[in-house]
Coordinates of C-alpha atoms in Angstrom, one line a residue:
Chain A
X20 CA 12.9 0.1 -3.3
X21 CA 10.4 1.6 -4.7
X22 CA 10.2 -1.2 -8.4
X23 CA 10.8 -4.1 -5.1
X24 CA 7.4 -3.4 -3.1
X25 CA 5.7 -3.0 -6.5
X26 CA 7.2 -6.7 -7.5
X27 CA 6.6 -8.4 -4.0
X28 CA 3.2 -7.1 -3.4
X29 CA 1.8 -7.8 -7.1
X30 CA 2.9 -11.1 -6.0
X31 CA 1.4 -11.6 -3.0
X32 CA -1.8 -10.8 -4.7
X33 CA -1.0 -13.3 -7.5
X34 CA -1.1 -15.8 -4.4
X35 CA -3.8 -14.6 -2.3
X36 CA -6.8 -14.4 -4.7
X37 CA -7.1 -18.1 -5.7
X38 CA -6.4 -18.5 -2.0
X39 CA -9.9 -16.4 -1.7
X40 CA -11.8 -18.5 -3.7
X41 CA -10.0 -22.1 -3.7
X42 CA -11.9 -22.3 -0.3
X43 CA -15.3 -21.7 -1.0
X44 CA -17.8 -24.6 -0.3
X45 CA -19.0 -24.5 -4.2
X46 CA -19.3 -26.8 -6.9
X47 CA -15.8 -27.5 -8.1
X48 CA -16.5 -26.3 -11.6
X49 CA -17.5 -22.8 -11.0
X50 CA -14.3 -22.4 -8.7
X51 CA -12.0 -23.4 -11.5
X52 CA -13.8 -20.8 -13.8
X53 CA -13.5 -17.9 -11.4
X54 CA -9.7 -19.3 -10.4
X55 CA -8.9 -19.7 -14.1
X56 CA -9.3 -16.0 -14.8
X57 CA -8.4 -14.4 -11.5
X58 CA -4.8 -16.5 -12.3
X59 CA -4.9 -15.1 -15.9
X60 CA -2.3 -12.4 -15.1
X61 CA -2.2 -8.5 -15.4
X62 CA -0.7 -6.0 -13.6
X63 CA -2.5 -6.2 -10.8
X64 CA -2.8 -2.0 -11.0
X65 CA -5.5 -1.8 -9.3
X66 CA -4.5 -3.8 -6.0
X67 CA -1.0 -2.1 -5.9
X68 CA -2.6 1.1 -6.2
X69 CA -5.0 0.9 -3.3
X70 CA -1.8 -0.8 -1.4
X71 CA 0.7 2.2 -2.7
X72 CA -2.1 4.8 -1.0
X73 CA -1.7 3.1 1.8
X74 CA 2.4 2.9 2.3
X75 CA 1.6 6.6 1.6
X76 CA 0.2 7.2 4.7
X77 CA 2.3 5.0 6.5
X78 CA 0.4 2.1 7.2
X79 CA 0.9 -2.3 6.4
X80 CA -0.2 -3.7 3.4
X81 CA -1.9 -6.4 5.4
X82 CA -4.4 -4.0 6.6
X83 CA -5.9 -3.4 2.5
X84 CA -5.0 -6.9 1.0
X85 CA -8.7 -8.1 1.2
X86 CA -10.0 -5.1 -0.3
X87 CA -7.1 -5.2 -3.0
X88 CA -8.3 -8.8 -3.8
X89 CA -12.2 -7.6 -3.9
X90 CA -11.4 -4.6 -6.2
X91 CA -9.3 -7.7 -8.3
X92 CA -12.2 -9.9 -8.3
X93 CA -14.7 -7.0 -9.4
X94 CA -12.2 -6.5 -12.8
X95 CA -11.4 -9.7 -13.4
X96 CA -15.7 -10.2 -13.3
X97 CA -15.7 -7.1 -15.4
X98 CA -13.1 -8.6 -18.6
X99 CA -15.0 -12.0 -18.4
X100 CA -18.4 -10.6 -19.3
X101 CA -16.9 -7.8 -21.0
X102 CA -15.3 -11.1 -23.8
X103 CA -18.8 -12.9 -24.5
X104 CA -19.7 -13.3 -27.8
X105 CA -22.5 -11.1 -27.0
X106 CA -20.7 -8.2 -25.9
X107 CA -16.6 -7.7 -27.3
X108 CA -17.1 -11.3 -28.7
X109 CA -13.1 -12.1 -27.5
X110 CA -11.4 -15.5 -27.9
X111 CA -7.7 -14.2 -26.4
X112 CA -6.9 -12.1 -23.4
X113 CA -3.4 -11.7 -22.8
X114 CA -2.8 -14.6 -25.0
X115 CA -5.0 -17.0 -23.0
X116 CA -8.4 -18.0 -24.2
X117 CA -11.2 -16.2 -22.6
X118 CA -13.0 -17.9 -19.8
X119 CA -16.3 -18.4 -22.4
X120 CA -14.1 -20.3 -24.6
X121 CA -12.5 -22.4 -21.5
X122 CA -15.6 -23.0 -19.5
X123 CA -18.7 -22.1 -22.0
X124 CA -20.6 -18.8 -22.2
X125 CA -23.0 -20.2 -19.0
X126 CA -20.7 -20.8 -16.8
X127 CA -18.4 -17.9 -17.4
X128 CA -21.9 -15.6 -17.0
X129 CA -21.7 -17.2 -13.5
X130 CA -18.2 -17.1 -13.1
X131 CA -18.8 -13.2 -13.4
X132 CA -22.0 -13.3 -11.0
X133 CA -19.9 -15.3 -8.7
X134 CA -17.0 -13.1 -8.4
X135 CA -18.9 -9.9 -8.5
X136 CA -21.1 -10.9 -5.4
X137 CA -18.2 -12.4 -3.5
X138 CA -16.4 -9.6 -3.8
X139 CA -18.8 -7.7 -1.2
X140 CA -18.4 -10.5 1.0
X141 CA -14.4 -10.6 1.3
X142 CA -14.7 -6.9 2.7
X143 CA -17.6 -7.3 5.0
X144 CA -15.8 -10.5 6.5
X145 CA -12.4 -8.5 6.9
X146 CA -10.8 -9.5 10.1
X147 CA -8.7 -6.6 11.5
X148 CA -8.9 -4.7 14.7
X149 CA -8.4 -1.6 12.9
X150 CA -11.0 -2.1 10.1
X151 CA -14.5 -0.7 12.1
X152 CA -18.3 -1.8 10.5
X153 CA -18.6 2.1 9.5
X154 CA -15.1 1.6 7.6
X155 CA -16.6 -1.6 6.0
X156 CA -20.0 0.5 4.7
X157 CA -18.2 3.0 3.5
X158 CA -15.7 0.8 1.5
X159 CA -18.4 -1.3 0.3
X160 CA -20.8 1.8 -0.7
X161 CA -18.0 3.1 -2.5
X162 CA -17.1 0.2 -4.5
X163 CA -20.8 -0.7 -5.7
X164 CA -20.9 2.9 -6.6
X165 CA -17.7 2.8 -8.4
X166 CA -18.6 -0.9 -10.0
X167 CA -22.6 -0.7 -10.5
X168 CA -24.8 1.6 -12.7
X169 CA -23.5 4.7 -12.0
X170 CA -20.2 4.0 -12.9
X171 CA -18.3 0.8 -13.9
X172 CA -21.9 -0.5 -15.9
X173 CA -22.3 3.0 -17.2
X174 CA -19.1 3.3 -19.1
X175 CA -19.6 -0.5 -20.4
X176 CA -23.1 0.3 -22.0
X177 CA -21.8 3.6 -23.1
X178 CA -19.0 2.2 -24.8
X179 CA -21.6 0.1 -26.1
X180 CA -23.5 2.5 -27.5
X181 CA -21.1 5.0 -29.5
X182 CA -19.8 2.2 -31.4
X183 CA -19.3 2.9 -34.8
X184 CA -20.7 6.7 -34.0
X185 CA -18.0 9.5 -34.2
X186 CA -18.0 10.3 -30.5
X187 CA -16.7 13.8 -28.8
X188 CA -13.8 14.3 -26.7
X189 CA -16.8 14.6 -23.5
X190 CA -18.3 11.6 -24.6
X191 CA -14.9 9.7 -24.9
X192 CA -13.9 10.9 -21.6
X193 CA -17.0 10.0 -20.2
X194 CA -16.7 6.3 -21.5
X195 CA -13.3 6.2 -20.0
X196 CA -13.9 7.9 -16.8
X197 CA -16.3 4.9 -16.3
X198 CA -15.8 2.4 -17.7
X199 CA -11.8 2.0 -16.0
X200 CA -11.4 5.1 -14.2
X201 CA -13.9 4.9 -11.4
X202 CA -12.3 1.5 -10.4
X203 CA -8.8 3.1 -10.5
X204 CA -9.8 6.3 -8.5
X205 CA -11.6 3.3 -5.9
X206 CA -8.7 1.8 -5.5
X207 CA -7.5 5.0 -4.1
X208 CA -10.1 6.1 -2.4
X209 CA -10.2 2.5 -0.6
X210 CA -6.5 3.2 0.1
X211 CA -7.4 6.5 1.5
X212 CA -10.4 5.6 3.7
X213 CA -8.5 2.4 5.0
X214 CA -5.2 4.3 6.3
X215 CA -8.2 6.6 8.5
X216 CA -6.8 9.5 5.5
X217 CA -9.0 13.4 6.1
X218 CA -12.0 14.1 4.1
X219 CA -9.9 17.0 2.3
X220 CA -7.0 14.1 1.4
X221 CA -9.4 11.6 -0.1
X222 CA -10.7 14.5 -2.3
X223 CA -8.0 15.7 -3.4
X224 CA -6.6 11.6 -4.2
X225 CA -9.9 11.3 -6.1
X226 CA -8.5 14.2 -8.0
X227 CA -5.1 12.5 -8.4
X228 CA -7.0 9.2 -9.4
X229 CA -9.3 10.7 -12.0
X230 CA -6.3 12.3 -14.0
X231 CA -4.2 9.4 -13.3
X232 CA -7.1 7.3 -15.2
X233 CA -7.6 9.1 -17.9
X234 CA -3.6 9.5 -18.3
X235 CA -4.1 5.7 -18.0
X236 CA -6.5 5.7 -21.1
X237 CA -4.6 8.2 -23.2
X238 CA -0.9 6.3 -23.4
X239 CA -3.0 2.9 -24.4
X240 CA -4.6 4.6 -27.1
X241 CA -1.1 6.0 -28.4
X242 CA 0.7 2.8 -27.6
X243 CA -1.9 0.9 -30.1
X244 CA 0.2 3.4 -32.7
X245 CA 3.6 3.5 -31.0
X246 CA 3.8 0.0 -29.0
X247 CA 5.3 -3.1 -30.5
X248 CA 2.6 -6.3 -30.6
X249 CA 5.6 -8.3 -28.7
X250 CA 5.2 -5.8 -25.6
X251 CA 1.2 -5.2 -25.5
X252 CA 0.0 -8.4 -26.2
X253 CA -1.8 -7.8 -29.0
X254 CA -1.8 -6.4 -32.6
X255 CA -0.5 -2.3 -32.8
X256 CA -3.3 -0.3 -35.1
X257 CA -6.3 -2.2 -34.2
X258 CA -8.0 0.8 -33.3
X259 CA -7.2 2.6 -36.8
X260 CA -8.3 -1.0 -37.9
X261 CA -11.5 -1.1 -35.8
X262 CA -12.4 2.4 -36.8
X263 CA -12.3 3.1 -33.0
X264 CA -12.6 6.5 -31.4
X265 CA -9.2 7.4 -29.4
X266 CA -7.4 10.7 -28.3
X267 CA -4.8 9.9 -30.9
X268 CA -7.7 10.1 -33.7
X269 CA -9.7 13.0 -31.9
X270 CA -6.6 15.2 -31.3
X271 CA -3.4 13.9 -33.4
X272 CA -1.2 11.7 -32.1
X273 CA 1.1 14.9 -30.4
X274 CA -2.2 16.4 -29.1
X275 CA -3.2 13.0 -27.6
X276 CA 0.7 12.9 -26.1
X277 CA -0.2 16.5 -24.5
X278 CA -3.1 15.6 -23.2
X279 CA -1.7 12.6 -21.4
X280 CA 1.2 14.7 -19.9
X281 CA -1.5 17.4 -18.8
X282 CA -3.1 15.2 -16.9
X283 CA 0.2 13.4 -15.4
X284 CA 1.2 16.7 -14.3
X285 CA -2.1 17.5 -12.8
X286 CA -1.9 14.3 -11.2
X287 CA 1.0 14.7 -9.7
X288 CA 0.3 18.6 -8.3
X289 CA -3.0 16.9 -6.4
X290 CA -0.6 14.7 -5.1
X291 CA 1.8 16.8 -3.7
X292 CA -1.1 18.7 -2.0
X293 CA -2.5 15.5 0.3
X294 CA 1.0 15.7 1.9
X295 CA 1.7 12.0 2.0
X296 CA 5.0 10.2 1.8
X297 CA 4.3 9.7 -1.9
X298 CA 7.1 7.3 -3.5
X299 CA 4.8 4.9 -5.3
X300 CA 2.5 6.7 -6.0
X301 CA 4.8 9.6 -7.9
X302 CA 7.0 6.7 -9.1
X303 CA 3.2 4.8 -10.8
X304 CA 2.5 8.1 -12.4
X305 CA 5.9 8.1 -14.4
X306 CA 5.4 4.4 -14.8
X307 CA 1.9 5.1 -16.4
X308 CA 3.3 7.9 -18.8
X309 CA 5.6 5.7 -20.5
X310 CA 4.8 2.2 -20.0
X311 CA 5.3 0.4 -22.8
X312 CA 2.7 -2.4 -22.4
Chain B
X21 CA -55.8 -8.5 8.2
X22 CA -53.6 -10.6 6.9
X23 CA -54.4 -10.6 3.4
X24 CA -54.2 -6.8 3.6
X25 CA -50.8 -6.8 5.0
X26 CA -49.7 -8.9 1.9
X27 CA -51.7 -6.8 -0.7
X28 CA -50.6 -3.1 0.7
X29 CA -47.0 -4.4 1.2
X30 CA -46.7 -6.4 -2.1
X31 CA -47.8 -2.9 -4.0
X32 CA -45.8 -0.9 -1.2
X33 CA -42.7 -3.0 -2.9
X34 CA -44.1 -2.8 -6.5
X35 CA -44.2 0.7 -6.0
X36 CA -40.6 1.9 -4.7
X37 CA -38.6 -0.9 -6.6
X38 CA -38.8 1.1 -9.8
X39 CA -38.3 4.4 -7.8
X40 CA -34.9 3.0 -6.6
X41 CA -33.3 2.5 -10.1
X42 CA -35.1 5.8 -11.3
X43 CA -33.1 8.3 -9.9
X44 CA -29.8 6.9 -11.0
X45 CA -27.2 9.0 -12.6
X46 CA -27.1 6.1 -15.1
X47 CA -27.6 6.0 -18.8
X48 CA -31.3 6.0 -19.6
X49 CA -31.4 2.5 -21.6
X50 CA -29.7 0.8 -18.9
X51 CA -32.2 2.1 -16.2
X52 CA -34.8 1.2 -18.8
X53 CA -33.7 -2.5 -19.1
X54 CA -33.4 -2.8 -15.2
X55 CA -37.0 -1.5 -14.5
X56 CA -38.7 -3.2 -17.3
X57 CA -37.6 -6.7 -15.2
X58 CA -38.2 -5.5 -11.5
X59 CA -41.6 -4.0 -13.4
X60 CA -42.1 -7.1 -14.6
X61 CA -44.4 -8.8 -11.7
X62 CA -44.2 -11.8 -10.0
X63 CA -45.4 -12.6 -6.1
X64 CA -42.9 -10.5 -4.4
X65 CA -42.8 -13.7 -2.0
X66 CA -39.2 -12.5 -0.9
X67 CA -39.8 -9.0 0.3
X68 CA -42.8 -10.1 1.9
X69 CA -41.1 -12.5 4.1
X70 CA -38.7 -10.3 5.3
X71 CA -41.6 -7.6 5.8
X72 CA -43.8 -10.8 7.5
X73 CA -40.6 -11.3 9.7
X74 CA -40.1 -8.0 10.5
X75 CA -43.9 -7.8 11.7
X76 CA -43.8 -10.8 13.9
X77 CA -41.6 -9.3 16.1
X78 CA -43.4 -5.9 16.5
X79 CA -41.4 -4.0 14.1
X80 CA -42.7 -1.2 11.2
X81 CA -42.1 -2.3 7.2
X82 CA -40.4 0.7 6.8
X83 CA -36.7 -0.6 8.9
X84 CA -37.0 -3.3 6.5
X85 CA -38.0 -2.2 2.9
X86 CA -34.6 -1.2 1.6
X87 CA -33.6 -4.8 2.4
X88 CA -36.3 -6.6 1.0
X89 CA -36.1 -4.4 -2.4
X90 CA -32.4 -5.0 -2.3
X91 CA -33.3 -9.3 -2.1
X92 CA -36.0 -8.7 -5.5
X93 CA -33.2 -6.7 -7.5
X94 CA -31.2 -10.2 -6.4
X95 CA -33.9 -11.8 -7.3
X96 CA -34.1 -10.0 -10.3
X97 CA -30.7 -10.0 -11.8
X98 CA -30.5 -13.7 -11.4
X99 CA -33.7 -14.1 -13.8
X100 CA -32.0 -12.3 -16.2
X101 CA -29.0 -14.3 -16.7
X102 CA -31.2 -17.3 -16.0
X103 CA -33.1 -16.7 -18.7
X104 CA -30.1 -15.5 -21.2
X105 CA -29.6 -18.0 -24.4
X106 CA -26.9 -19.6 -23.5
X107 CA -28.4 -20.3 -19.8
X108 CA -32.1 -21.4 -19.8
X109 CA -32.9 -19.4 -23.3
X110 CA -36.3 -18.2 -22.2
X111 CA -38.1 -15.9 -24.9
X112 CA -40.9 -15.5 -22.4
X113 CA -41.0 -14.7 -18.3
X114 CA -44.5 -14.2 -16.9
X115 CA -45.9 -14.2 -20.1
X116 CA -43.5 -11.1 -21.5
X117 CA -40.6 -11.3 -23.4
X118 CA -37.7 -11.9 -21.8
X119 CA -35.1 -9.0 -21.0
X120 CA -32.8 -9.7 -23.4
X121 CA -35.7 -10.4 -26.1
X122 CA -36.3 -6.9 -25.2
X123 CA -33.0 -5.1 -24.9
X124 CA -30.4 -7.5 -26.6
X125 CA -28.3 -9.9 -24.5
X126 CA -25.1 -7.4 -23.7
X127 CA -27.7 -4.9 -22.6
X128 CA -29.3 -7.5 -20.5
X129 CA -26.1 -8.9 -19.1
X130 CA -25.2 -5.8 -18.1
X131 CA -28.9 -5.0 -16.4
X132 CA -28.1 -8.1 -14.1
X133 CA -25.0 -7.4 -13.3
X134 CA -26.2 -3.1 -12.5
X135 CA -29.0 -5.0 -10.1
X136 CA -26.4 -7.3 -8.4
X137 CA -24.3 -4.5 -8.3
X138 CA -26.7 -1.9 -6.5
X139 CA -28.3 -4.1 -4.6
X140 CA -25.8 -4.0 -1.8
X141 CA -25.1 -0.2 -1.9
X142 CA -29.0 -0.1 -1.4
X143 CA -28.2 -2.3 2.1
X144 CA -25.2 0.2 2.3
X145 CA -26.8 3.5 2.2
X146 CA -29.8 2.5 4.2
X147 CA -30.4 5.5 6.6
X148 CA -32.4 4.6 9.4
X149 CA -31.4 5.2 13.2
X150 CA -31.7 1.3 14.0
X151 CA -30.1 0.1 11.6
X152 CA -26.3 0.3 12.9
X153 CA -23.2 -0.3 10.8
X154 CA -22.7 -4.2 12.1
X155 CA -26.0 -4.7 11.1
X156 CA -25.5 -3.2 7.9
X157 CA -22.2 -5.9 7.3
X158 CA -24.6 -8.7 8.7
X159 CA -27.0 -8.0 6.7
X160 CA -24.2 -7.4 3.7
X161 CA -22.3 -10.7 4.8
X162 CA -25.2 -13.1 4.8
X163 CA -26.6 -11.7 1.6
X164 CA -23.6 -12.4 -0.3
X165 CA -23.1 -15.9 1.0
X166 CA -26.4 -16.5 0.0
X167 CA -26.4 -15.3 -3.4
X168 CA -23.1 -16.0 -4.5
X169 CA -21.1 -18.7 -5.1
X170 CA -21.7 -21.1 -2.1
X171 CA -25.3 -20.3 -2.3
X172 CA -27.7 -19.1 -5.3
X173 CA -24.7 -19.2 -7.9
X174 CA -23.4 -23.0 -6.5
X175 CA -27.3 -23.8 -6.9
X176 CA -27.7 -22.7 -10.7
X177 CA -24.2 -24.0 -11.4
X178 CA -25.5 -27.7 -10.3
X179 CA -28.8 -27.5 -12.0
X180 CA -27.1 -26.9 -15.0
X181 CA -24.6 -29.9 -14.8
X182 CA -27.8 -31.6 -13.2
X183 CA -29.6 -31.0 -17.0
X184 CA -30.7 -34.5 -18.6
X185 CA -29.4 -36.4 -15.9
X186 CA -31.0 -38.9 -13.2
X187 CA -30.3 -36.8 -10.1
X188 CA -30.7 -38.4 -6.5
X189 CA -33.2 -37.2 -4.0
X190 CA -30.2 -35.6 -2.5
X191 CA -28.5 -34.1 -5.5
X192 CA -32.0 -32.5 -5.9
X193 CA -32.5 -31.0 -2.6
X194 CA -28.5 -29.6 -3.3
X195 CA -30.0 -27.8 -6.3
X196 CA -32.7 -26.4 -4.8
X197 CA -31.7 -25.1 -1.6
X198 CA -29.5 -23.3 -3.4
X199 CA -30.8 -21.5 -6.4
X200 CA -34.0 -21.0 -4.4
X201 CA -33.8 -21.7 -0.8
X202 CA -30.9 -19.6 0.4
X203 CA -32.3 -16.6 -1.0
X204 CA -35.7 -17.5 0.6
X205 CA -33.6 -18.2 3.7
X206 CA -32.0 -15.1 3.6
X207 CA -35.3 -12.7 3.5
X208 CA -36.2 -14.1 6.8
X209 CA -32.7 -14.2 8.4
X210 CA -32.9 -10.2 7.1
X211 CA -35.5 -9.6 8.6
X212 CA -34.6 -11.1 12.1
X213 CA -31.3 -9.4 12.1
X214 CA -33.3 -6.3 11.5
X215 CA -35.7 -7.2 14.5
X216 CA -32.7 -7.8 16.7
X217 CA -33.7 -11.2 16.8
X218 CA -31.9 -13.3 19.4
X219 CA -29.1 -15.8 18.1
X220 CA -31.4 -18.8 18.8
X221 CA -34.3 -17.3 16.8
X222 CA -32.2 -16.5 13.8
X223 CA -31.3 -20.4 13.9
X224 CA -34.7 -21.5 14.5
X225 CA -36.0 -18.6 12.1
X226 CA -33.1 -20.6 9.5
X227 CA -35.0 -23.9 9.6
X228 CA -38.1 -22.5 9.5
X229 CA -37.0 -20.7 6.3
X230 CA -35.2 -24.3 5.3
X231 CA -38.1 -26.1 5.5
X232 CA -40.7 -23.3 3.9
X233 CA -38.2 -23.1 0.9
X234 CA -38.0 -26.9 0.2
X235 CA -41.9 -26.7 0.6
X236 CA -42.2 -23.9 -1.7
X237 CA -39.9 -26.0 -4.5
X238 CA -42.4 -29.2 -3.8
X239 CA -45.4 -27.6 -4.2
X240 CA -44.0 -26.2 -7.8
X241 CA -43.3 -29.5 -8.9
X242 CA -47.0 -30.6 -8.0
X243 CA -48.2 -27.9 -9.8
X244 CA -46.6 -28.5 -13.0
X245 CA -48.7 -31.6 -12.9
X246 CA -52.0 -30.9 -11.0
X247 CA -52.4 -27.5 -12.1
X248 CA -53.7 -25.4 -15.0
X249 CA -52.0 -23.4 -17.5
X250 CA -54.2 -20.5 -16.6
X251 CA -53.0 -19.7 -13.3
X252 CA -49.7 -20.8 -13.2
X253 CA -48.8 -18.9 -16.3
X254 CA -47.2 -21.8 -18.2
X255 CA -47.6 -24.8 -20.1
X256 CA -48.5 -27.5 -17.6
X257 CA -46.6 -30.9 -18.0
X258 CA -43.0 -29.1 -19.1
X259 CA -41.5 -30.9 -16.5
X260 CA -42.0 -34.4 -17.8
X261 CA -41.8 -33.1 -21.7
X262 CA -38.4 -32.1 -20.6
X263 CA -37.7 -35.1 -18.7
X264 CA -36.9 -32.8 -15.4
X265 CA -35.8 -34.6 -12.4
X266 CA -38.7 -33.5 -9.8
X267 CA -39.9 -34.6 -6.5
X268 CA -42.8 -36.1 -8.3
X269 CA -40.5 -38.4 -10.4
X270 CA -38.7 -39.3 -7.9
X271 CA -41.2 -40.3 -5.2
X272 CA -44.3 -40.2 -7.1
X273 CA -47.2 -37.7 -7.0
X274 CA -48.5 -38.9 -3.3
X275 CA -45.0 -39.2 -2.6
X276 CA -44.3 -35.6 -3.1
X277 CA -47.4 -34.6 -1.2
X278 CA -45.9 -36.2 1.8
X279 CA -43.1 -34.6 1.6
X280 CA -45.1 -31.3 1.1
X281 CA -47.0 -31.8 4.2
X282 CA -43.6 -32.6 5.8
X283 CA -41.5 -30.2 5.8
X284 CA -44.8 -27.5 6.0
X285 CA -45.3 -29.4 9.3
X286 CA -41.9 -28.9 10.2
X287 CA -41.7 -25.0 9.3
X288 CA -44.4 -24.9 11.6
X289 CA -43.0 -26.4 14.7
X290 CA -40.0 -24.5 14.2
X291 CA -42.0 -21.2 14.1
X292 CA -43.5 -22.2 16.9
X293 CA -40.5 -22.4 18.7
X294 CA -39.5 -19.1 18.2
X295 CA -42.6 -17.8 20.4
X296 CA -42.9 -14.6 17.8
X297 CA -46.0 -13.1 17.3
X298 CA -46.3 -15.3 13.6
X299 CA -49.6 -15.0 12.1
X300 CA -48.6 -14.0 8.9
X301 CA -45.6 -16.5 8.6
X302 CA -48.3 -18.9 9.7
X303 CA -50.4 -17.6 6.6
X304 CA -48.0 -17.4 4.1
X305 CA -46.6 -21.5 5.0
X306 CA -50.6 -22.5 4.1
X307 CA -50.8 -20.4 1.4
X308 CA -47.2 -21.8 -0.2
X309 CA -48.7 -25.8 0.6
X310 CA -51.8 -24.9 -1.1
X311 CA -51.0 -22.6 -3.5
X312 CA -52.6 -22.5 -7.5
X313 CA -50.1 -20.6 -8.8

C-alpha cells in the first residue's frame, strides 16, 4: 500500500511538471532547458513528502500537486545553478549532462531564473475551492523563506565558503540544515498548512522534518563509504577524495551511523506526537535510514 | 511639486532598499553582494511609477513601497545575471564594477537568485490593513508572469538568440516588451491593484504602461546616437560598433523619432482615459521622450 502510493504519485509528478511548463507562452528554447532538467529524474522526495503529510491528515493528493510541482521546480532551479562551471563546475547529474552542457551556461542561468520565478506563480494561480488567498501567502511566504537568503541561498554560499576549511559539526549542520533541509521541512510544512493541520502540529512536523533532513544528510555521507557506484550514481569515496567535510569524517563512520539513527528516532517520536495517521511518513523515515541510493 | 515627489520618493526608495536586505538572518557576504547592487544607483524609474500610480488615484506611498522595492530587487537580480560572463560579460554597470567583478560569479549568481527569491516574500509579508490577501496573490501572480518566463525571462532569452542577427521591426518590439516593458508594465498595474483600480483602468493603465515602455526603449536607442557620453554614462555609438538591431537602424533616426512621439502620444490618450488625477504620469511620459540620460 504504502511502497504503491509512493510509486503512483512520484509518477504523477514525473507527468505533471513538464505539463506545467510545456504550456507556457515562451520562446521554445528556454522551455526545453527548464523541461530538460525538470524530466532529469530523482526521487521526487520532496513532492511525495509534502503529498505523504497530506494523506496524513486525511486529505487528496490533488489538493498539494501544484505546490509539490513548485517545491520541484525550486530544486530542480537549485541543481542547475548549483552545476555551472562557476559554482560545483558538474558535467553529469544522474548520469545526464547538466543543463550548462546541454543548453550553454546562459541559457541554463535562465533556465534557473525561469523556474525559480514560476514557481511562485503555480501556487498563487492554484485553482481549488479549499485553497483560500491567506493559505496561498502563507505557502508562498514560507517557501521564499525556505528557498531565498535566509535559508536555501544561505546554505549554498556557506557550503561555498568552508570549502577546503576544516568545518565543525555546527557549521556542517548548519550547511545542511540549509542548504537541503529547509526545502525538505517545506515540503512538510506545505503539507501541513494545506490539509488546514493546528499551529502546535505544524511545529511539531517542522521538528520531524528538521531531523528527518539531517538524517537525510548523514546516510549520503556514509553511503559515499558504504554504497556501491552502481546504486548511487556516482563514484563511492569521493568525499575522502574531495577532502570533503562529512559526519563520517567528523565522528567515525559508527558515530556518523549513531547520529543518523538519533535523529530517525527523534524524528519519528515528533511524529507520533502530531497524531496523524502516519503510514508514509513512518514508512519514508525507515526508507531514509537505509536507502541505498 | 512634481519634481519633489520624484526626488523625496526616489531617495525614500534608495533609502529602505538596503534596509530590507540588512536585517536578514543571512550570511554577511551574501547580504554584502546583494546591497552593493540595489546600492548601486540607477533612476529608480520602476518604483516611481508604481508610487506615481499609487498617487494618481489619491493614495499614500507608504501602501505601495514594499511593492515597488520588491519590482528594483527584480530589477536588480536580473542585472546581475545580465551582466554575468557568460550573459552580456559586463565589467562595468553605472560606471562600477560589476557584481560579479566584485564578489566572483557564484557569489553573484547566488545574489540574483537571494533578490528573486525575496522579492516576493517582501509582497508576502507586506503588513498593511489594505492590502488583503487576494491582493497580495494579484499582486504575486502578475509579478511572476511578468518577470518570469513568458515575460522578462522570454525577453532576455530572445535578445540573446536575437545577437548578430537582422531582427524585424516585430522581432524587436518581442524583445523589448519583454525584457523591459513587462516589468515597466507591471509597476503601474501594481500600483492600480494597490489603488483598487477598476478592471477597465488596469487595462487602460496596461497600454498606457505598453506604450510608455516602448517609448522609454526608443528614446534609448536615440540616445546612444544623439547623446553624450557624459550623461548617459556610456560610450555613445555602442550600438552601431556592435552592429545592434535598433529602432534607429531599422527606420532611421527621424524614423525612430516618430515612433517616439507615437507611442508618447498614445500613452497619453490612454491616461487620459482613465480620468485619474495624473500629473505626475503626465511628467514622467515627457521626461522619458525627452530625456538626456
Amino acid at each position: 500500500m504504502v511502497e504503491q502510493f509512493l510509486r503512483e504519485n512520484k509518477q504523477l509528478v514525473d507527468r505533471q511538471l513538464p505539463l506545467y511548463v510545456e504550456h507556457l507562452d515562451a520562446p521554445e528554447i528556454i522551455k526545453q532547458a527548464m523541461i530538460y532538467s525538470l524530466k532529469a529524474g530523482g526521487k521526487r522526495i520532496r513532492p511525495l513528502l509534502l503529498l505523504a503529510t497530506l494523506k496524513a491528515f486525511g486529505k487528496e493528493v490533488e489538493l498539494g500537486l501544484p505546490v509539490a510541482c513548485a517545491i520541484e521546480m525550486i530544486h530542480t532551479y537549485s541543481l542547475i545553478h548549483d552545476d555551472l562551471p562557476s559554482m560545483d563546475n558538474d558535467d553529469l547529474r544522474r548520469g545526464k549532462p547538466t543543463n550548462h552542457k546541454v543548453f550553454g551556461e546562459a541559457m541554463a542561468i535562465l533556465a534557473g531564473d525561469g523556474l525559480l520565478t514560476y514557481s511562485f506563480q503555480v501556487i498563487a494561480e492554484m485553482d481549488h475551492q479549499d485553497v483560500t488567498p491567506e493559505i496561498k501567502i502563507k505557502l508562498i511566504s514560507e517557501l521564499a523563506k525556505a528557498a531565498g537568503p535566509e535559508g536555501m541561498v544561505a546554505g549554498q554560499v556557506a557550503d561555498m565558503q568552508g570549502e577546503g576549511k576544516q568545518l565543525s559539526l555546527d557549521e556542517l549542520e548548519y550547511i545542511h540544515q540549509n542548504k537541503t533541509g529547509r526545502m525538505l521541512q517545506y515540503s512538510i510544512i506545505a503539507g501541513a498548512i494545506l490539509a488546514g493541520a493546528s499551529e502546535q502540529q505544524i511545529r511539531q512536523l517542522s521538528q520531524f522534518a528538521y531531523h528527518l533532513g539531517l538524517a537525510f544528510q548523514i546516510r549520503d555521507d556514509i553511503l559515499d563509504i558504504e554504497g556501491t557506484e552502481e546504486k548511487i550514481g556516482k563514484p563511492v569515496g569521493s568525499d575522502i577524495e574531495n577532502k570533503k567535510v562529512t559526519y563520517p569524517s567528523l565522528l567515525t563512520l559508527d558515530g556518523a551511523k549513531e547520529k543518523l539513527a538519533y535523529h530517525i528516532e527523534e524524528a519519528k517520536r515528533y511524529l507520533r506526537e502530531t497524531q496523524i495517521a502516519d503510514d508514509v511518513l513512518h514508512y519514508i523515515c525507515d526508507l531514509i535510514a537505509t536507502r541505498d541510493h
